[in-house]
mmCIF file with all atom_site columns, C-alpha atoms in Angstrom:
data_model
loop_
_atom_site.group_PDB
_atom_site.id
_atom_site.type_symbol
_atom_site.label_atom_id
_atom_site.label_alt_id
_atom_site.label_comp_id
_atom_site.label_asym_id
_atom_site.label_entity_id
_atom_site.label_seq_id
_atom_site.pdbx_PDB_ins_code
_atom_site.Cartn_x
_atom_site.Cartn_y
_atom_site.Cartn_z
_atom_site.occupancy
_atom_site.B_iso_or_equiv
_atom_site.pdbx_formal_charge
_atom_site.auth_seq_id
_atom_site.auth_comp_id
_atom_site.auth_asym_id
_atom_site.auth_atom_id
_atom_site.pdbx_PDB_model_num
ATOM 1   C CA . UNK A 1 1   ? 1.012   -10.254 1.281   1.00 97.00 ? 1   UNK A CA 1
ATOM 2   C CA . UNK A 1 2   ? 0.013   -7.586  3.405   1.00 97.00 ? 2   UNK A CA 1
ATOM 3   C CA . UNK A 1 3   ? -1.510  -3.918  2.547   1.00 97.00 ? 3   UNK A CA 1
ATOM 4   C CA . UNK A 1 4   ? -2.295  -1.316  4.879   1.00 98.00 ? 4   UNK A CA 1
ATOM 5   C CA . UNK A 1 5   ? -4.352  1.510   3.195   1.00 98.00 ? 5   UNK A CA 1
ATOM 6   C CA . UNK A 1 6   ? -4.770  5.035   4.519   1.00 98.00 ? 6   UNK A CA 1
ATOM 7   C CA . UNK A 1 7   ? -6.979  7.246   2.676   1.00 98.00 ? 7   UNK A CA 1
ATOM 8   C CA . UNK A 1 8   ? -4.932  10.712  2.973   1.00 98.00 ? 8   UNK A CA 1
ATOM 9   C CA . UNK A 1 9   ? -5.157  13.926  1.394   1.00 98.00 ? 9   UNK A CA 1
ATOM 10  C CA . UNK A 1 10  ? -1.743  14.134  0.658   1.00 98.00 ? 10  UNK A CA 1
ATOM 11  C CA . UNK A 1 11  ? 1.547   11.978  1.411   1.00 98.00 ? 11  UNK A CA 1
ATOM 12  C CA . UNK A 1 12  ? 5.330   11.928  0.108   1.00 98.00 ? 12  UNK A CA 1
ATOM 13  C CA . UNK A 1 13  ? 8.352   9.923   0.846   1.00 98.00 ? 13  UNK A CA 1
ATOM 14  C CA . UNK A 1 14  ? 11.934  12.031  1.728   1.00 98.00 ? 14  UNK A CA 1
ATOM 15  C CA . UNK A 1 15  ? 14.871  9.971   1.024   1.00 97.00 ? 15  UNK A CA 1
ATOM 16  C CA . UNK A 1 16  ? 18.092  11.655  2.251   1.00 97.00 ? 16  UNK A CA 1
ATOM 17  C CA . UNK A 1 17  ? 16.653  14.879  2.605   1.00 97.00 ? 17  UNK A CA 1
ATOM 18  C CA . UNK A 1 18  ? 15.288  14.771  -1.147  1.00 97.00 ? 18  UNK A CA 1
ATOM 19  C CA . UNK A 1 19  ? 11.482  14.335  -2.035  1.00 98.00 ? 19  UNK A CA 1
ATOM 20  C CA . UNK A 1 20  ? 11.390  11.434  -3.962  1.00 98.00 ? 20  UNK A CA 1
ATOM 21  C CA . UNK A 1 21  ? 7.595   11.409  -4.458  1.00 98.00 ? 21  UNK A CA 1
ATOM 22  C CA . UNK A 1 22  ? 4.382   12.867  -3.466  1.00 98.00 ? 22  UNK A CA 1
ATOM 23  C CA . UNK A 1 23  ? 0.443   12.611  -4.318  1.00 98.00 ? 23  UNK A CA 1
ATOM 24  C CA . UNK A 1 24  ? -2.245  14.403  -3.300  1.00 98.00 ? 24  UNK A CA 1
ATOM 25  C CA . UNK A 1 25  ? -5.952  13.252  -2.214  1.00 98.00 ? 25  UNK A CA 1
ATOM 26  C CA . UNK A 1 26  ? -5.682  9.659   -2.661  1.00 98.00 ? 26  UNK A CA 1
ATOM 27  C CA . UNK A 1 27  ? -4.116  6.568   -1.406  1.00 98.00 ? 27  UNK A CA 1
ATOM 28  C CA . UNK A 1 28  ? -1.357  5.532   0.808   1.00 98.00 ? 28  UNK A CA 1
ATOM 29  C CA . UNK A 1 29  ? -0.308  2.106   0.833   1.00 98.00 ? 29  UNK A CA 1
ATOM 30  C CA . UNK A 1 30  ? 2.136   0.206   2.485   1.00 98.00 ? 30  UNK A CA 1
ATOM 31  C CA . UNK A 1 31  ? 3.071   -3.152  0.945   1.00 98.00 ? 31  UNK A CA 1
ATOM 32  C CA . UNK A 1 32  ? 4.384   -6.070  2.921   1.00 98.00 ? 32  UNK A CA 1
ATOM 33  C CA . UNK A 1 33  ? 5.715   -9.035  0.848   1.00 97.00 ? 33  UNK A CA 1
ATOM 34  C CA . UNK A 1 34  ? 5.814   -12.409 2.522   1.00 97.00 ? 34  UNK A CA 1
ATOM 35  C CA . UNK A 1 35  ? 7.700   -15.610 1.847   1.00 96.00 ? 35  UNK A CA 1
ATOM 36  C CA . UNK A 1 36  ? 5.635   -17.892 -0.736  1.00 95.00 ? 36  UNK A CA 1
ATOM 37  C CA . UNK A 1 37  ? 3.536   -14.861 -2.054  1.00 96.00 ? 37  UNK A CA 1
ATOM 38  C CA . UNK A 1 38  ? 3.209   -14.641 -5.723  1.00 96.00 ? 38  UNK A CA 1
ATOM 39  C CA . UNK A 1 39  ? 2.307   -12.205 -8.686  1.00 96.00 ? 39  UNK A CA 1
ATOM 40  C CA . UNK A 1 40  ? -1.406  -13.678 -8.106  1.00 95.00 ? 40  UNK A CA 1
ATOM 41  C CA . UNK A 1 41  ? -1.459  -12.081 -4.700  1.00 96.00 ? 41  UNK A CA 1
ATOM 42  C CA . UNK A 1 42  ? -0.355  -8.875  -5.484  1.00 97.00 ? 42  UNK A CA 1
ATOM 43  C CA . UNK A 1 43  ? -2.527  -8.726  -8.905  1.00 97.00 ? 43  UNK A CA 1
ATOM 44  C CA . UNK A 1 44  ? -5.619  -9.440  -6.695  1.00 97.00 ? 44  UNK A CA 1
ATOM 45  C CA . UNK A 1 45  ? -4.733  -6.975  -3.920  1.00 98.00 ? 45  UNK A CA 1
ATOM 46  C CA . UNK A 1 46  ? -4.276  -4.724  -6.522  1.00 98.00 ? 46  UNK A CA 1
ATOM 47  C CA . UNK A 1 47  ? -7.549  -4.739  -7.847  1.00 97.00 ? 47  UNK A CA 1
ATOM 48  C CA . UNK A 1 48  ? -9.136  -4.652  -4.217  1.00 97.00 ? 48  UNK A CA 1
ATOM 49  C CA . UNK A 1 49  ? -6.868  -1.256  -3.450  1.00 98.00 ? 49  UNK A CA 1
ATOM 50  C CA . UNK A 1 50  ? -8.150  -0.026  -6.719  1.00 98.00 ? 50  UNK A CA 1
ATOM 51  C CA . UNK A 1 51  ? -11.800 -0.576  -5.976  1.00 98.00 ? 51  UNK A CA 1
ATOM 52  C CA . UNK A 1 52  ? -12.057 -0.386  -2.483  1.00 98.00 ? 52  UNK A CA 1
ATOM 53  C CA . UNK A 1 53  ? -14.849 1.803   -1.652  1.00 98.00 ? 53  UNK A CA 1
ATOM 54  C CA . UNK A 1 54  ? -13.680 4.155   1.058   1.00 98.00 ? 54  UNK A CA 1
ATOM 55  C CA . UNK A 1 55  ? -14.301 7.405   0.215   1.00 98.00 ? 55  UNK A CA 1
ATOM 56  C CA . UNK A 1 56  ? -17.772 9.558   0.534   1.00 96.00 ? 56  UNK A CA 1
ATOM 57  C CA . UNK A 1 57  ? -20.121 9.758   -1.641  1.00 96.00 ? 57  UNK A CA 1
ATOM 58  C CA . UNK A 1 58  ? -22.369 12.554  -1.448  1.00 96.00 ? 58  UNK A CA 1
ATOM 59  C CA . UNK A 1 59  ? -24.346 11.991  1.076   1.00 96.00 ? 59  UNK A CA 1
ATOM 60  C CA . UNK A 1 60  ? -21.362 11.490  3.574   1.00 94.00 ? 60  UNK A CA 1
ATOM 61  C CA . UNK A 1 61  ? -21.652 7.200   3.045   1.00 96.00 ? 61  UNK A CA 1
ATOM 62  C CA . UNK A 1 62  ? -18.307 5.375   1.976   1.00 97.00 ? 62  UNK A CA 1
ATOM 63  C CA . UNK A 1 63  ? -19.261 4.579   -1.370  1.00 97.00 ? 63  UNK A CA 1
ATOM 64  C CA . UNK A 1 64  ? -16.458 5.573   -3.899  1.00 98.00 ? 64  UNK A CA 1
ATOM 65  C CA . UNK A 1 65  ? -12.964 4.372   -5.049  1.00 98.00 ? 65  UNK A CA 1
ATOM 66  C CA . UNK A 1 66  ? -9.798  6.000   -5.487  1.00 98.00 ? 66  UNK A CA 1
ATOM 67  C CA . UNK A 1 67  ? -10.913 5.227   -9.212  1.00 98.00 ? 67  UNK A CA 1
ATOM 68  C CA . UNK A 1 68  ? -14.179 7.292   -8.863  1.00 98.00 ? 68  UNK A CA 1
ATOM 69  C CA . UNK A 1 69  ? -12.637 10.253  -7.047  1.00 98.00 ? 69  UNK A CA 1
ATOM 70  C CA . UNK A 1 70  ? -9.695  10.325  -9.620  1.00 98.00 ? 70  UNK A CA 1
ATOM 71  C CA . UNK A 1 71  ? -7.483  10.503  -6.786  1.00 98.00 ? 71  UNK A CA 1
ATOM 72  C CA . UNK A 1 72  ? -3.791  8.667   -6.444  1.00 98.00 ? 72  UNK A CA 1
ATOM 73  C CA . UNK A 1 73  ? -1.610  6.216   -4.709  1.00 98.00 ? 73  UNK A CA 1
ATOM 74  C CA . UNK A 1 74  ? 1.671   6.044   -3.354  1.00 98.00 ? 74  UNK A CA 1
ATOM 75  C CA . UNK A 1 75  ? 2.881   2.564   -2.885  1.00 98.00 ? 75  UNK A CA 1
ATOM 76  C CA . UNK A 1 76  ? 5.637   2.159   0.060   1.00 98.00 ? 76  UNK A CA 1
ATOM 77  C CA . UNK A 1 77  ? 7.386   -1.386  0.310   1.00 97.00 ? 77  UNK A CA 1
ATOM 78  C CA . UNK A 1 78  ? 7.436   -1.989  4.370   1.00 96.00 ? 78  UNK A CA 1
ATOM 79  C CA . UNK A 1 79  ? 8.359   -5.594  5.260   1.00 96.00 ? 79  UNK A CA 1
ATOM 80  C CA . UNK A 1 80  ? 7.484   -4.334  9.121   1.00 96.00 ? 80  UNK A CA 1
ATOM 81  C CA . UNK A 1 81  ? 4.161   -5.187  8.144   1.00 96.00 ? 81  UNK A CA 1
ATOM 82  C CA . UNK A 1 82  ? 5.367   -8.627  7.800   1.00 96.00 ? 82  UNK A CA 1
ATOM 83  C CA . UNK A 1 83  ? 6.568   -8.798  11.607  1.00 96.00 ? 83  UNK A CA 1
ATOM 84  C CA . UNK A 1 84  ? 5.473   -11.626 14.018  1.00 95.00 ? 84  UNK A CA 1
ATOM 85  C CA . UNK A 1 85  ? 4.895   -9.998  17.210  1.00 95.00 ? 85  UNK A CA 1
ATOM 86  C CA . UNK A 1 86  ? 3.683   -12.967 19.012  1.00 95.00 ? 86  UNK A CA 1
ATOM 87  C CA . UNK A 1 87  ? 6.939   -13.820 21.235  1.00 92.00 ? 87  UNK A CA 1
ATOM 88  C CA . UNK A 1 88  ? 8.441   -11.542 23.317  1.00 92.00 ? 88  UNK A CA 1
ATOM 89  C CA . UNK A 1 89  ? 8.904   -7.933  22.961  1.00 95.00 ? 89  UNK A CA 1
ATOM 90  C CA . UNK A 1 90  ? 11.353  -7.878  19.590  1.00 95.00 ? 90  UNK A CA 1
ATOM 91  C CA . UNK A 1 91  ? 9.507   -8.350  16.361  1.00 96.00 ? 91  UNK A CA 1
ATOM 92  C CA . UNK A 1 92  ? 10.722  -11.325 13.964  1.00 96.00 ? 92  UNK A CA 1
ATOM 93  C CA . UNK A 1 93  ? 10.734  -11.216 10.389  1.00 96.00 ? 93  UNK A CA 1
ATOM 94  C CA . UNK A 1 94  ? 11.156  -14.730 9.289   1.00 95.00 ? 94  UNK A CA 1
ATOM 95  C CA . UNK A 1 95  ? 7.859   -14.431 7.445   1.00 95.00 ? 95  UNK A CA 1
ATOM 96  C CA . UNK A 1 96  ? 9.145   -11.645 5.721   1.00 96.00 ? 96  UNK A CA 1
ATOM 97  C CA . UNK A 1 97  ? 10.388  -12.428 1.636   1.00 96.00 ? 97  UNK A CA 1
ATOM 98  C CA . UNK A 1 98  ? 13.629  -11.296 0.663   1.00 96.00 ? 98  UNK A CA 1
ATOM 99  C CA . UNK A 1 99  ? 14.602  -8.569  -0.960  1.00 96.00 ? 99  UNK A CA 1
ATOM 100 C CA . UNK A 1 100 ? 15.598  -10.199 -4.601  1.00 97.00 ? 100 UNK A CA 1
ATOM 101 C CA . UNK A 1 101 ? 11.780  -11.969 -4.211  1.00 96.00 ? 101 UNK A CA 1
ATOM 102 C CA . UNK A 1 102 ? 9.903   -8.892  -2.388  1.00 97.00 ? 102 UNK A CA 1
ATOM 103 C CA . UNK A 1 103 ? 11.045  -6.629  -4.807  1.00 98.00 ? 103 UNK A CA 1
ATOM 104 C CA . UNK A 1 104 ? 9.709   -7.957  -7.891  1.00 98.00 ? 104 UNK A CA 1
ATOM 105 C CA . UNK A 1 105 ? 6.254   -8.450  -6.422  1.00 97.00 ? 105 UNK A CA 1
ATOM 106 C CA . UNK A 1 106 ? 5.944   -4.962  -5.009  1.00 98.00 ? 106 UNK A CA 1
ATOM 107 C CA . UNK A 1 107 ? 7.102   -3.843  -8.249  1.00 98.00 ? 107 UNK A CA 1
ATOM 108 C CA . UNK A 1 108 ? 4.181   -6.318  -9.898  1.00 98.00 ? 108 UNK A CA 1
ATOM 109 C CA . UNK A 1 109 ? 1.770   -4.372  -7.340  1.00 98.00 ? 109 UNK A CA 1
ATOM 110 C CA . UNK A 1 110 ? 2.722   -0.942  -8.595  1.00 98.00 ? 110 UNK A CA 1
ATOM 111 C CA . UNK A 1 111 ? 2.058   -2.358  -11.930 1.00 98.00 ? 111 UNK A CA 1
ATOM 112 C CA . UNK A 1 112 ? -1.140  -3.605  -11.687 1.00 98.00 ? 112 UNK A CA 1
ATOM 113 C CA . UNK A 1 113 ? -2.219  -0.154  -10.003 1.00 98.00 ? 113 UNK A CA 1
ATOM 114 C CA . UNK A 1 114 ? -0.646  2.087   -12.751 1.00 97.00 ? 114 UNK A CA 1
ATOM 115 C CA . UNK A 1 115 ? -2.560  -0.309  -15.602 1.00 97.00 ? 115 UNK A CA 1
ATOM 116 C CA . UNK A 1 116 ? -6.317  0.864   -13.543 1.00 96.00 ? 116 UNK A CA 1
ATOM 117 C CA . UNK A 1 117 ? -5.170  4.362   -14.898 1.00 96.00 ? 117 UNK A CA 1
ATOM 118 C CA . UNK A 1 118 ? -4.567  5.461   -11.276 1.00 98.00 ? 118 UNK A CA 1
ATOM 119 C CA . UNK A 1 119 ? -1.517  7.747   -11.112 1.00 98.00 ? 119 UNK A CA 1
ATOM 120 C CA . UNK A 1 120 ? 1.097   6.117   -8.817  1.00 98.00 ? 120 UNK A CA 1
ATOM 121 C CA . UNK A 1 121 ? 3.714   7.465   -7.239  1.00 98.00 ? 121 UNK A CA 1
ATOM 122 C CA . UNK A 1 122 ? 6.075   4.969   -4.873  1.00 98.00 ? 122 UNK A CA 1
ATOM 123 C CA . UNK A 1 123 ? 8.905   4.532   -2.031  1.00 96.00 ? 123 UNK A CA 1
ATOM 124 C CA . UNK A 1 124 ? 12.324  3.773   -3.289  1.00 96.00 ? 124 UNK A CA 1
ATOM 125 C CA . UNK A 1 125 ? 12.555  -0.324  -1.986  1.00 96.00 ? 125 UNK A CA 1
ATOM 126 C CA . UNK A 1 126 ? 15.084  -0.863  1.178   1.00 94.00 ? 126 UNK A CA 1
ATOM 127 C CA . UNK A 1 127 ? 15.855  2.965   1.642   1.00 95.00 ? 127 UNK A CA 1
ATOM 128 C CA . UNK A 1 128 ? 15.560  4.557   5.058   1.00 96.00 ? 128 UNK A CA 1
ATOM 129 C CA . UNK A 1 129 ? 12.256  6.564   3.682   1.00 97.00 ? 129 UNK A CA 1
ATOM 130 C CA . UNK A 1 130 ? 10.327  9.530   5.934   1.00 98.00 ? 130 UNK A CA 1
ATOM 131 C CA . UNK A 1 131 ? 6.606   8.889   5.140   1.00 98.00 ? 131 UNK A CA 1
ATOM 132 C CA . UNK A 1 132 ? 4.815   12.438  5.579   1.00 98.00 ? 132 UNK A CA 1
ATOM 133 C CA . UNK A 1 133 ? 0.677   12.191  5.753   1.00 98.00 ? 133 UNK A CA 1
ATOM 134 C CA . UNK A 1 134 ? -2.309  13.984  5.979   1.00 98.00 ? 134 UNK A CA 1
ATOM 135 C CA . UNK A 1 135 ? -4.691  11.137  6.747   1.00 97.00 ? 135 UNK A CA 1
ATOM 136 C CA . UNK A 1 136 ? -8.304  12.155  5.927   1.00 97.00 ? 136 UNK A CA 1
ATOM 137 C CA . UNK A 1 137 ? -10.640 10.447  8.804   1.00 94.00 ? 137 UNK A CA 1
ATOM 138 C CA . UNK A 1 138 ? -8.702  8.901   10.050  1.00 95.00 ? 138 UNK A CA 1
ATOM 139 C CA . UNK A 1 139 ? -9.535  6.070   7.328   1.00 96.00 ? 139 UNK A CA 1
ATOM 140 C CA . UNK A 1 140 ? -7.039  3.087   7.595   1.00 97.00 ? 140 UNK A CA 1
ATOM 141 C CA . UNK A 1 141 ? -7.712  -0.629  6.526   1.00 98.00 ? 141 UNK A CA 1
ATOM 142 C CA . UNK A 1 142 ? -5.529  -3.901  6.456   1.00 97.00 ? 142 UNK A CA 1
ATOM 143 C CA . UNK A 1 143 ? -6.276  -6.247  2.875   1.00 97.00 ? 143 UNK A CA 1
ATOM 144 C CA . UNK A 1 144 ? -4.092  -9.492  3.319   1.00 95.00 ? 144 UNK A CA 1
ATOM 145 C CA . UNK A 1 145 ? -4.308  -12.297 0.980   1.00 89.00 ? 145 UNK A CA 1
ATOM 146 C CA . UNK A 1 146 ? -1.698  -15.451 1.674   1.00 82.00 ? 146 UNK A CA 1
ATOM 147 C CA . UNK A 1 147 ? 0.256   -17.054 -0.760  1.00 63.00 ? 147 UNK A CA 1
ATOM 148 C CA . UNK A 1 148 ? 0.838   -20.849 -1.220  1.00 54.00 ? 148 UNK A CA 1
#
């Protein structure tokens, strides 16, 4: 499984013109679900999103969580982050899980946020979504755990 976290001061998600969801100083996160990951995977990356220390404290140092600000996340499904760019100039996605297996364990992620008592918002899974952003920093990390 793959996460890329932006700390942002707001984000939403526009499906067919409507807003489907929006947060505002907080987390965006984009979930990539590989073949063989489990609920284990997404239950620890979970946790790490949750306490990941990446916003100030104050004296300007990176020392708080989305927990300790009381901010939010909005969860995004993207199996592009899944993409094997190694050969030649068009990205492959065997790595990537299906949908009936990708689904559930994205679904598992949002989960395991929403039970930290972090207000979640998310993406609606395999809809052609327009992520809007403020990104605060820039601030943008990559969490990957493998499954088996």
């Amino acid at each position: 499984m793959k996460i890329l976290v932006q700390r942002v001061l707001e984000a939403s998600v526009v499906v067919n013109g409507q807003k489907v969801s929006a947060i505002n100083k907080g987390l965006l996160v984009f979930v990539g679900v590989e073949k063989g990951d489990r609920a284990s995977e997404a239950e620890y990356l979970a946790r790490k999103v949750c306490n990941l220390r990446i916003f100030e404290d104050e004296n300007g140092k990176m020392n708080r969580s989305v927990i300790d600000i009381k901010g939010e996340v909005l969860a995004v499904s993207q199996f592009t982050l899944c993409a094997d760019t190694t050969r030649g100039n068009r990205p492959g996605f065997e790595a990537a899980a299906l949908p009936n297996d990708a689904n559930p364990l994205y679904e598992e992620f949002v989960r395991c946020i929403s039970a930290q008592n972090i207000p979640v918002q998310t993406g609606v899974f395999q809809a052609d979504m327009k992520v809007g952003l403020i990104n605060d920093g820039p601030a943008t990390f990559i969490l990957e755990r493998k499954g088996a």
